């Protein structure tokens, strides 16, 4: 059945249930001294002063004192992404070497492939993680207050729910439904699943993709699910019914249908994302192209070219006015979906960028080089709009990641710098604010909606919780989820799929058909 005809004849319905995640645990306050790990991080950062991230005229600027609120920074309309800041000549990236907490609840021999932050109405932090160990888990971050400063620090984590015993191979992504009633997962076994968030039962299986699923995404309306498949197609299902609709075509399908040669992905699709109005889906994959699809027409309406290698993640800003991508070419890029123009490029990683997410007014990236980085956009693009949709791809380049796509000999280790990446002249360049360093490749990332914490999933099988420099929570915040800066831009996003030292290294492999019933 065609999803387009289903949309035309059936009004969109929201998610059917509104179960509160708060039932997982009632809040219990803590009071004690801050942890040594927290001291190590916080002493390296300057304080955040005032401001209201996400409101025009406020946000971050960069000075030799650290990351501070700025007064007159202009923002891209509706994007929440600052586009003009003042940068001190003495500014240097704040580097953080010690996470506030390390979560080791998954199998240490398997990488954590997906991480998603969530905060409930009581201000409690939860993380949903998906792992190569075939499980997804929801864990609660627990902490203590410094009695003198009333500042809160993460000191432990407690597993609340585990979703297991259904996937035959590693889980590549795990996300929440829009109403937080369900958890959705994808796997190398080629099957997507939806689980009841509380009783941990697998409700339905999304069948039809005969190859591995790298990612699942759900429409904000809660009605449809899309799967990014290794065969180059985008599969579509009813979220609760698991009814399968006609997939969006790959390049071979388009050729057989006598469609334009530039329609459909050539090679694997690694990520998909719905726009906030559930009208479009963006896809990205091995061909290095971002493709935009109209769901009602089931037709590709745009193709954004510029990345020089495979694209591992794609997401929309909260209002749908921007698209953010992350690529094996070691960059993340910000796009205007209406024109296809590249607005800003984030350059500095020395390994593939596995995921990029919006974090209020900022951008956060995770990379094979072992770093997670926080950025702000700066300046305006000076590129020619008439040439904005041209293919800027050349060769696949060279260097450690290109010469050794399997990263043989250094599994899970961050790549060492071999010279600064080069950016195309005329493109606005993002400013790196903070860098979180580890010795393991970072495959996924998310940021708490209050902007205080970053969570990363790593190749060494652990999730690291990092404090954003200058950010804090206080007892007198009443656990509202508000940081000292007042930022409250929600970003639930979802994790990028990865496995082993280079999960995308053998994207052409096809798994045998699996006989599984809903």
Coordinates of C-alpha atoms in Angstrom, one line a residue:
X1 CA 0.0 0.0 0.0
X2 CA 1.2 3.5 -0.8
X3 CA 1.8 5.8 2.2
X4 CA 0.8 8.7 0.0
X5 CA -2.7 7.3 -0.5
X6 CA -2.9 6.5 3.2
X7 CA -2.0 10.0 4.1
X8 CA -4.5 11.5 1.6
X9 CA -7.4 9.4 2.8
X10 CA -6.7 9.2 6.5
X11 CA -6.3 12.3 8.7
X12 CA -3.2 12.3 10.9
X13 CA -3.7 11.0 14.3
X14 CA -1.4 11.7 17.3
X15 CA 0.1 9.0 19.5
X16 CA -2.6 7.2 21.3
X17 CA -1.3 7.2 24.8
X18 CA 0.1 9.8 27.1
X19 CA 1.8 7.8 29.8
X20 CA 4.1 9.8 31.9
X21 CA 7.7 8.6 32.2
X22 CA 7.5 10.0 35.7
X23 CA 6.0 6.7 36.9
X24 CA 9.5 5.1 36.5
X25 CA 10.7 6.8 39.7
X26 CA 9.6 9.4 42.2
X27 CA 12.3 12.0 42.8
X28 CA 14.5 11.8 45.9
X29 CA 16.7 14.8 46.9
X30 CA 20.4 14.4 47.7
X31 CA 22.8 16.5 49.7
X32 CA 26.5 15.9 50.0
X33 CA 29.8 17.2 48.7
X34 CA 30.5 17.3 44.9
X35 CA 32.4 14.4 43.3
X36 CA 36.1 14.6 42.4
X37 CA 35.3 14.0 38.8
X38 CA 32.9 16.9 38.8
X39 CA 35.6 19.2 40.4
X40 CA 38.0 18.1 37.6
X41 CA 35.6 19.3 34.9
X42 CA 34.1 22.3 36.6
X43 CA 37.4 23.9 37.6
X44 CA 38.4 24.1 34.0
X45 CA 35.4 26.2 33.0
X46 CA 34.3 29.8 33.5
X47 CA 30.8 30.4 34.7
X48 CA 27.7 31.0 32.5
X49 CA 26.2 34.4 33.4
X50 CA 22.6 35.3 32.7
X51 CA 21.1 35.0 29.2
X52 CA 18.3 33.0 27.7
X53 CA 19.6 30.6 25.1
X54 CA 17.2 30.3 22.2
X55 CA 15.9 33.9 22.5
X56 CA 17.1 36.4 19.9
X57 CA 19.7 38.8 21.4
X58 CA 21.0 36.3 23.9
X59 CA 23.1 33.1 24.0
X60 CA 26.9 32.5 24.1
X61 CA 29.8 34.6 23.1
X62 CA 33.5 33.6 23.4
X63 CA 36.0 35.5 25.4
X64 CA 39.3 34.8 27.1
X65 CA 37.4 34.2 30.3
X66 CA 35.4 31.3 28.9
X67 CA 31.9 30.7 27.5
X68 CA 29.7 33.6 28.6
X69 CA 26.3 35.0 27.7
X70 CA 26.3 37.4 24.8
X71 CA 24.1 40.5 24.4
X72 CA 23.4 41.1 20.7
X73 CA 24.0 37.9 18.7
X74 CA 21.7 37.6 15.8
X75 CA 20.2 34.3 15.0
X76 CA 19.0 32.5 11.9
X77 CA 15.2 33.1 11.8
X78 CA 13.5 30.3 13.6
X79 CA 16.4 28.0 13.8
X80 CA 17.7 28.7 17.3
X81 CA 21.2 28.6 15.8
X82 CA 23.2 31.7 16.4
X83 CA 24.8 33.0 13.3
X84 CA 26.7 36.1 14.5
X85 CA 29.0 36.1 17.5
X86 CA 32.0 38.0 18.7
X87 CA 35.2 35.9 19.0
X88 CA 38.1 37.1 21.2
X89 CA 41.4 36.7 19.5
X90 CA 42.6 35.1 22.7
X91 CA 39.9 32.5 22.7
X92 CA 40.8 28.8 22.9
X93 CA 38.5 25.9 23.1
X94 CA 37.7 24.7 26.6
X95 CA 38.9 21.1 26.8
X96 CA 37.4 18.6 29.3
X97 CA 39.3 15.4 29.9
X98 CA 37.3 13.9 32.8
X99 CA 33.6 12.9 32.4
X100 CA 31.4 13.6 35.4
X101 CA 30.1 10.0 35.3
X102 CA 30.8 6.8 33.3
X103 CA 27.9 4.4 32.7
X104 CA 29.0 0.7 32.3
X105 CA 25.6 -1.1 32.2
X106 CA 26.0 -2.6 28.8
X107 CA 28.3 -5.4 27.7
X108 CA 31.8 -3.9 27.7
X109 CA 32.8 -5.9 24.7
X110 CA 30.1 -4.2 22.5
X111 CA 29.9 -0.5 21.6
X112 CA 27.0 1.7 22.6
X113 CA 25.5 2.7 19.3
X114 CA 22.7 5.1 20.3
X115 CA 22.1 7.6 23.2
X116 CA 19.1 9.8 23.8
X117 CA 18.7 12.2 26.8
X118 CA 15.3 12.7 28.3
X119 CA 14.0 14.8 31.3
X120 CA 10.7 14.2 33.0
X121 CA 8.4 16.7 34.7
X122 CA 10.3 16.4 37.9
X123 CA 13.6 17.4 36.3
X124 CA 15.1 14.0 36.5
X125 CA 17.6 13.0 33.8
X126 CA 17.1 9.7 31.9
X127 CA 19.2 8.2 29.1
X128 CA 18.0 5.7 26.6
X129 CA 20.9 3.7 25.2
X130 CA 21.1 1.1 22.5
X131 CA 24.0 -1.3 22.2
X132 CA 25.7 -4.0 20.1
X133 CA 24.9 -6.3 23.0
X134 CA 21.3 -6.5 21.5
X135 CA 19.7 -4.6 24.4
X136 CA 18.3 -1.1 24.9
X137 CA 18.2 0.4 28.4
X138 CA 16.6 3.4 30.2
X139 CA 18.8 4.5 33.1
X140 CA 18.3 7.3 35.6
X141 CA 21.1 9.6 36.5
X142 CA 21.3 10.1 40.3
X143 CA 23.3 12.8 42.0
X144 CA 24.1 14.8 45.0
X145 CA 24.2 18.5 46.0
X146 CA 27.1 20.5 47.3
X147 CA 25.6 21.8 50.6
X148 CA 27.5 25.1 50.3
X149 CA 26.8 25.9 46.6
X150 CA 23.6 23.9 46.2
X151 CA 25.1 22.7 42.9
X152 CA 24.0 19.3 41.6
X153 CA 26.4 16.6 40.3
X154 CA 25.9 13.2 38.8
X155 CA 27.3 10.4 41.0
X156 CA 25.6 7.2 39.8
X157 CA 23.1 5.7 37.4
X158 CA 20.4 3.2 38.0
X159 CA 18.9 1.0 35.2
X160 CA 15.1 1.3 35.2
X161 CA 14.1 -0.6 32.1
X162 CA 15.8 -3.1 29.7
X163 CA 14.5 -4.1 26.3
X164 CA 16.0 -7.4 25.2
X165 CA 15.6 -11.0 24.0
X166 CA 14.0 -10.1 20.6
X167 CA 16.7 -8.7 18.3
X168 CA 19.0 -11.4 16.9
X169 CA 21.8 -8.9 16.3
X170 CA 23.1 -5.7 17.7
X171 CA 20.7 -2.7 18.2
X172 CA 21.7 0.2 15.9
X173 CA 19.3 2.9 17.2
X174 CA 16.9 3.4 20.1
X175 CA 14.4 6.3 20.3
X176 CA 11.4 7.4 22.2
X177 CA 7.9 7.8 20.7
X178 CA 6.7 11.4 20.8
X179 CA 4.5 10.8 23.8
X180 CA 7.2 8.7 25.6
X181 CA 4.8 5.7 25.8
X182 CA 7.0 3.5 23.6
X183 CA 10.6 2.8 22.7
X184 CA 11.5 2.0 19.1
X185 CA 14.6 0.1 18.0
X186 CA 16.4 -0.9 14.8
X187 CA 19.0 -3.6 14.4
X188 CA 21.5 -5.3 12.1
X189 CA 19.0 -8.2 11.9
X190 CA 16.9 -6.0 9.6
X191 CA 13.9 -5.7 11.9
X192 CA 12.6 -2.6 13.7
X193 CA 10.6 -3.1 16.9
X194 CA 8.3 -1.0 19.1
X195 CA 8.2 -1.7 22.9
X196 CA 5.9 -0.7 25.7
X197 CA 8.0 1.6 27.7
X198 CA 6.9 0.3 31.1
X199 CA 6.3 -3.4 30.8
X200 CA 9.2 -3.8 28.3
X201 CA 7.1 -6.0 26.0
X202 CA 7.8 -6.0 22.2
X203 CA 4.4 -4.9 20.7
X204 CA 5.1 -5.1 17.0
X205 CA 7.9 -5.9 14.6
X206 CA 8.5 -3.7 11.5
X207 CA 9.2 -6.2 8.7
X208 CA 10.1 -6.0 5.1
X209 CA 13.6 -4.7 5.1
X210 CA 15.7 -7.8 4.1
X211 CA 18.9 -6.0 4.9
X212 CA 20.2 -4.3 8.0
X213 CA 18.4 -1.3 9.4
X214 CA 20.8 1.5 10.5
X215 CA 18.2 3.8 12.0
X216 CA 14.5 4.2 12.7
X217 CA 12.7 7.6 13.0
X218 CA 9.1 8.3 14.0
X219 CA 7.0 11.3 12.8
X220 CA 6.2 14.0 15.4
X221 CA 2.6 13.0 14.9
X222 CA 3.4 9.6 16.2
X223 CA 1.7 7.8 13.3
X224 CA 4.5 6.7 10.9
X225 CA 7.9 5.1 11.2
X226 CA 10.7 5.2 8.7
X227 CA 13.7 2.9 8.5
X228 CA 17.1 3.7 6.9
X229 CA 18.1 0.5 5.2
X230 CA 21.4 -0.8 3.9
X231 CA 19.8 -1.6 0.6
X232 CA 19.4 2.1 -0.2
X233 CA 15.7 2.2 0.4
X234 CA 13.7 4.0 3.1
X235 CA 11.0 1.7 4.5
X236 CA 7.8 3.1 5.9
X237 CA 5.3 1.6 8.4
X238 CA 2.3 2.5 10.5
X239 CA 3.8 3.1 14.0
X240 CA 1.3 1.1 16.1
X241 CA -0.1 -1.2 13.4
X242 CA 3.3 -2.1 11.8
X243 CA 1.5 -2.0 8.4
X244 CA 4.2 -1.7 5.7
X245 CA 3.8 0.9 2.9
X246 CA 5.7 1.1 -0.3
X247 CA 9.3 2.1 0.4
X248 CA 11.0 5.2 -0.9
X249 CA 13.1 4.0 -3.9
X250 CA 16.8 3.6 -4.1
X251 CA 18.8 4.6 -7.3
X252 CA 18.2 1.2 -8.9
X253 CA 14.5 1.4 -8.3
X254 CA 14.4 4.8 -9.8
X255 CA 16.2 3.7 -12.9
X256 CA 13.8 0.8 -13.5
X257 CA 10.9 3.3 -13.1
X258 CA 12.5 5.7 -15.7
X259 CA 12.9 8.3 -13.0
X260 CA 15.6 11.0 -12.9
X261 CA 19.1 9.6 -12.4
X262 CA 19.5 11.7 -9.3
X263 CA 16.5 10.2 -7.5
X264 CA 17.2 7.7 -4.7
X265 CA 20.4 6.8 -2.8
X266 CA 23.2 4.8 -4.4
X267 CA 24.4 2.6 -1.6
X268 CA 23.2 2.3 2.0
X269 CA 21.0 4.9 3.7
X270 CA 22.4 5.5 7.2
X271 CA 20.0 7.9 8.7
X272 CA 16.5 9.4 8.2
X273 CA 14.6 12.2 10.0
X274 CA 11.1 13.6 9.8
X275 CA 10.5 17.4 9.7
X276 CA 8.4 18.8 12.6
X277 CA 5.2 18.9 10.6
X278 CA 5.5 15.2 9.5
X279 CA 5.3 16.3 5.8
X280 CA 8.9 15.5 4.7
X281 CA 11.6 13.0 5.5
X282 CA 15.3 13.7 5.0
X283 CA 17.7 10.9 4.3
X284 CA 21.5 10.6 4.2
X285 CA 23.9 7.8 3.3
X286 CA 26.8 6.3 1.5
X287 CA 26.5 8.4 -1.7
X288 CA 27.2 11.6 0.3
X289 CA 23.9 13.3 -0.6
X290 CA 21.1 14.6 1.6
X291 CA 17.8 13.8 -0.1
X292 CA 14.5 15.4 0.9
X293 CA 11.2 13.5 0.2
X294 CA 7.6 14.6 0.2
X295 CA 5.6 12.0 2.1
X296 CA 2.3 12.7 0.5
X297 CA 3.7 12.5 -3.0
X298 CA 6.3 9.8 -2.1
X299 CA 8.7 11.8 -4.3
X300 CA 12.2 13.2 -3.9
X301 CA 11.9 17.0 -4.0
X302 CA 15.5 18.0 -3.4
X303 CA 19.1 16.7 -3.2
X304 CA 21.8 18.6 -1.3
X305 CA 25.4 18.0 -2.3
X306 CA 28.6 19.2 -0.8
X307 CA 29.9 16.5 1.6
X308 CA 32.9 14.7 0.2
X309 CA 32.2 11.3 1.7
X310 CA 29.5 9.2 3.3
X311 CA 26.9 11.0 5.5
X312 CA 26.2 9.2 8.8
X313 CA 23.5 11.4 10.4
X314 CA 20.9 13.9 9.5
X315 CA 18.3 15.8 11.6
X316 CA 16.0 18.8 11.5
X317 CA 16.1 21.8 13.8
X318 CA 13.1 22.0 16.2
X319 CA 11.2 24.4 13.8
X320 CA 12.3 22.6 10.6
X321 CA 14.1 25.6 9.2
X322 CA 17.5 23.9 9.2
X323 CA 19.0 20.5 8.4
X324 CA 22.2 19.3 10.2
X325 CA 24.4 16.5 8.8
X326 CA 27.5 14.6 9.9
X327 CA 29.9 12.9 7.6
X328 CA 32.9 10.7 7.2
X329 CA 34.6 13.7 5.5
X330 CA 35.3 14.9 9.1
X331 CA 32.8 17.7 9.0
X332 CA 29.3 18.5 10.1
X333 CA 27.2 21.0 8.0
X334 CA 24.2 23.2 8.4
X335 CA 21.8 23.5 5.5
X336 CA 18.8 25.6 4.5
X337 CA 16.2 22.9 3.4
X338 CA 14.2 25.4 1.3
X339 CA 17.2 26.4 -0.9
X340 CA 19.7 23.6 -0.4
X341 CA 22.3 26.2 0.5
X342 CA 25.1 25.2 2.9
X343 CA 24.9 27.7 5.7
X344 CA 27.8 26.7 8.0
X345 CA 30.5 24.1 8.2
X346 CA 31.9 22.7 11.4
X347 CA 35.6 21.8 10.8
X348 CA 38.1 20.5 13.3
X349 CA 37.5 16.8 13.8
X350 CA 40.4 14.5 12.7
X351 CA 38.1 11.4 12.3
X352 CA 34.7 10.7 10.8
X353 CA 31.9 12.6 12.4
X354 CA 29.3 10.0 13.4
X355 CA 26.5 12.2 14.6
X356 CA 25.6 15.9 14.9
X357 CA 22.6 17.2 16.9
X358 CA 21.0 20.5 17.7
X359 CA 21.6 21.6 21.3
X360 CA 19.4 24.6 21.8
X361 CA 21.3 27.5 20.1
X362 CA 24.4 25.3 19.5
X363 CA 25.6 22.2 17.7
X364 CA 27.1 19.1 19.2
X365 CA 29.1 16.5 17.3
X366 CA 30.6 13.0 18.0
X367 CA 33.6 11.6 16.1
X368 CA 35.9 8.7 15.6
X369 CA 38.7 10.9 16.9
X370 CA 37.4 10.3 20.4
X371 CA 36.0 13.8 20.9
X372 CA 32.6 15.3 21.3
X373 CA 32.5 18.9 20.5
X374 CA 30.2 21.8 21.1
X375 CA 30.0 24.5 18.5
X376 CA 28.2 27.8 17.6
X377 CA 27.7 29.0 14.0
X378 CA 29.5 32.3 13.1
X379 CA 28.9 34.8 10.4
X380 CA 26.9 34.4 7.2
X381 CA 27.5 32.2 4.2
X382 CA 29.1 34.1 1.3
X383 CA 28.6 31.3 -1.2
X384 CA 26.7 31.9 -4.4
X385 CA 23.1 30.7 -4.0
X386 CA 23.0 29.9 -7.7
X387 CA 25.7 27.3 -7.1
X388 CA 24.5 26.2 -3.7
X389 CA 23.2 22.9 -4.9
X390 CA 26.1 21.9 -7.0
X391 CA 28.1 18.8 -6.3
X392 CA 31.2 19.8 -4.5
X393 CA 32.4 16.3 -4.1
X394 CA 35.8 15.3 -5.4
X395 CA 37.9 12.4 -4.5
X396 CA 37.3 10.6 -1.2
X397 CA 40.5 12.3 0.1
X398 CA 43.3 10.7 2.1
X399 CA 44.4 10.3 5.6
X400 CA 44.0 7.8 8.4
X401 CA 40.2 7.2 8.0
X402 CA 40.3 7.1 4.2
X403 CA 43.4 4.9 3.9
X404 CA 42.2 2.5 6.6
X405 CA 38.4 2.4 6.4
X406 CA 38.3 -0.5 8.9
X407 CA 40.6 1.3 11.3
X408 CA 42.5 -2.0 11.6
X409 CA 44.9 -2.2 14.5
X410 CA 43.2 0.6 16.5
X411 CA 39.7 -0.6 17.3
X412 CA 37.8 1.9 19.4
X413 CA 40.8 4.3 19.7
X414 CA 40.5 7.9 18.7
X415 CA 42.4 9.0 15.6
X416 CA 45.4 11.2 16.0
X417 CA 45.5 14.5 14.1
X418 CA 47.4 14.5 10.8
X419 CA 47.0 18.1 10.0
X420 CA 44.0 20.5 10.1
X421 CA 41.1 19.7 7.8
X422 CA 40.6 22.1 4.9
X423 CA 37.3 24.0 4.3
X424 CA 36.0 25.4 1.1
X425 CA 36.6 29.2 0.9
X426 CA 33.5 31.3 1.2
X427 CA 31.7 29.0 3.6
X428 CA 30.8 30.2 7.1
X429 CA 32.7 28.3 9.7
X430 CA 31.4 27.2 13.1
X431 CA 33.3 28.2 16.2
X432 CA 34.3 25.4 18.5
X433 CA 33.4 26.2 22.1
X434 CA 34.2 23.0 24.1
X435 CA 35.8 19.7 23.5
X436 CA 35.2 16.5 25.5
X437 CA 38.2 14.1 25.1
X438 CA 38.3 10.3 25.5
X439 CA 40.4 7.5 24.2
X440 CA 37.5 5.7 22.5
X441 CA 35.6 6.5 19.3
X442 CA 32.4 8.4 20.0
X443 CA 29.5 7.0 17.9
X444 CA 26.5 8.9 19.3
X445 CA 25.7 12.0 21.2
X446 CA 22.8 13.9 22.8
X447 CA 22.5 17.0 25.0
X448 CA 20.1 17.5 27.9
X449 CA 17.3 20.0 27.1
X450 CA 18.6 22.4 29.8
X451 CA 22.1 22.4 28.1
X452 CA 23.9 21.2 31.3
X453 CA 25.0 17.7 30.3
X454 CA 26.2 15.8 27.2
X455 CA 26.0 12.1 26.9
X456 CA 28.0 10.1 24.4
X457 CA 28.0 6.4 23.4
X458 CA 31.5 5.0 22.7
X459 CA 33.2 2.1 21.0
X460 CA 34.5 0.8 24.3
X461 CA 31.0 -0.1 25.5
X462 CA 30.4 2.7 27.9
X463 CA 28.4 5.9 28.0
X464 CA 30.1 9.1 29.3
X465 CA 28.3 11.9 30.9
X466 CA 30.0 15.3 30.5
X467 CA 29.3 18.6 32.1
X468 CA 29.1 21.5 29.7
X469 CA 31.7 24.1 30.8
X470 CA 30.0 27.0 32.7
X471 CA 26.7 25.2 33.1
X472 CA 25.1 24.0 36.4
X473 CA 22.0 22.9 38.1
X474 CA 21.1 24.2 41.6
X475 CA 18.8 23.1 44.4
X476 CA 16.8 26.3 44.1
X477 CA 16.0 25.5 40.5
X478 CA 13.4 23.1 41.9
X479 CA 14.6 20.4 39.6
X480 CA 12.7 22.1 36.8
X481 CA 15.3 21.1 34.2
X482 CA 16.5 24.7 33.9
X483 CA 20.2 25.5 33.8
X484 CA 21.8 28.6 35.2
X485 CA 21.6 30.1 31.7
X486 CA 17.9 29.5 31.5
X487 CA 18.1 27.6 28.2
X488 CA 15.1 25.3 27.7
X489 CA 15.2 24.2 24.1
X490 CA 14.2 20.6 24.0
X491 CA 16.2 18.2 21.7
X492 CA 15.4 14.5 22.0
X493 CA 17.0 13.5 18.8
X494 CA 18.3 10.0 18.4
X495 CA 21.6 8.2 18.2
X496 CA 23.6 7.4 15.1
X497 CA 24.1 3.7 14.4
X498 CA 27.6 2.3 14.6
X499 CA 29.2 -1.1 15.4
X500 CA 32.8 -2.0 16.0
X501 CA 35.8 0.2 15.1
X502 CA 34.2 1.2 11.7
X503 CA 30.6 -0.1 11.4
X504 CA 30.1 1.4 7.9
X505 CA 33.2 -0.2 6.5
X506 CA 31.3 -3.1 4.9
X507 CA 28.0 -1.5 4.0
X508 CA 27.5 -3.8 1.0
X509 CA 27.1 -7.0 3.0
X510 CA 23.5 -8.4 2.9
X511 CA 22.0 -10.4 5.7
X512 CA 19.9 -13.5 5.1
X513 CA 16.1 -13.1 5.3
X514 CA 14.8 -13.5 8.8
X515 CA 11.4 -15.1 9.4
X516 CA 9.9 -13.1 12.2
X517 CA 6.2 -12.5 13.1
X518 CA 4.8 -9.2 14.5

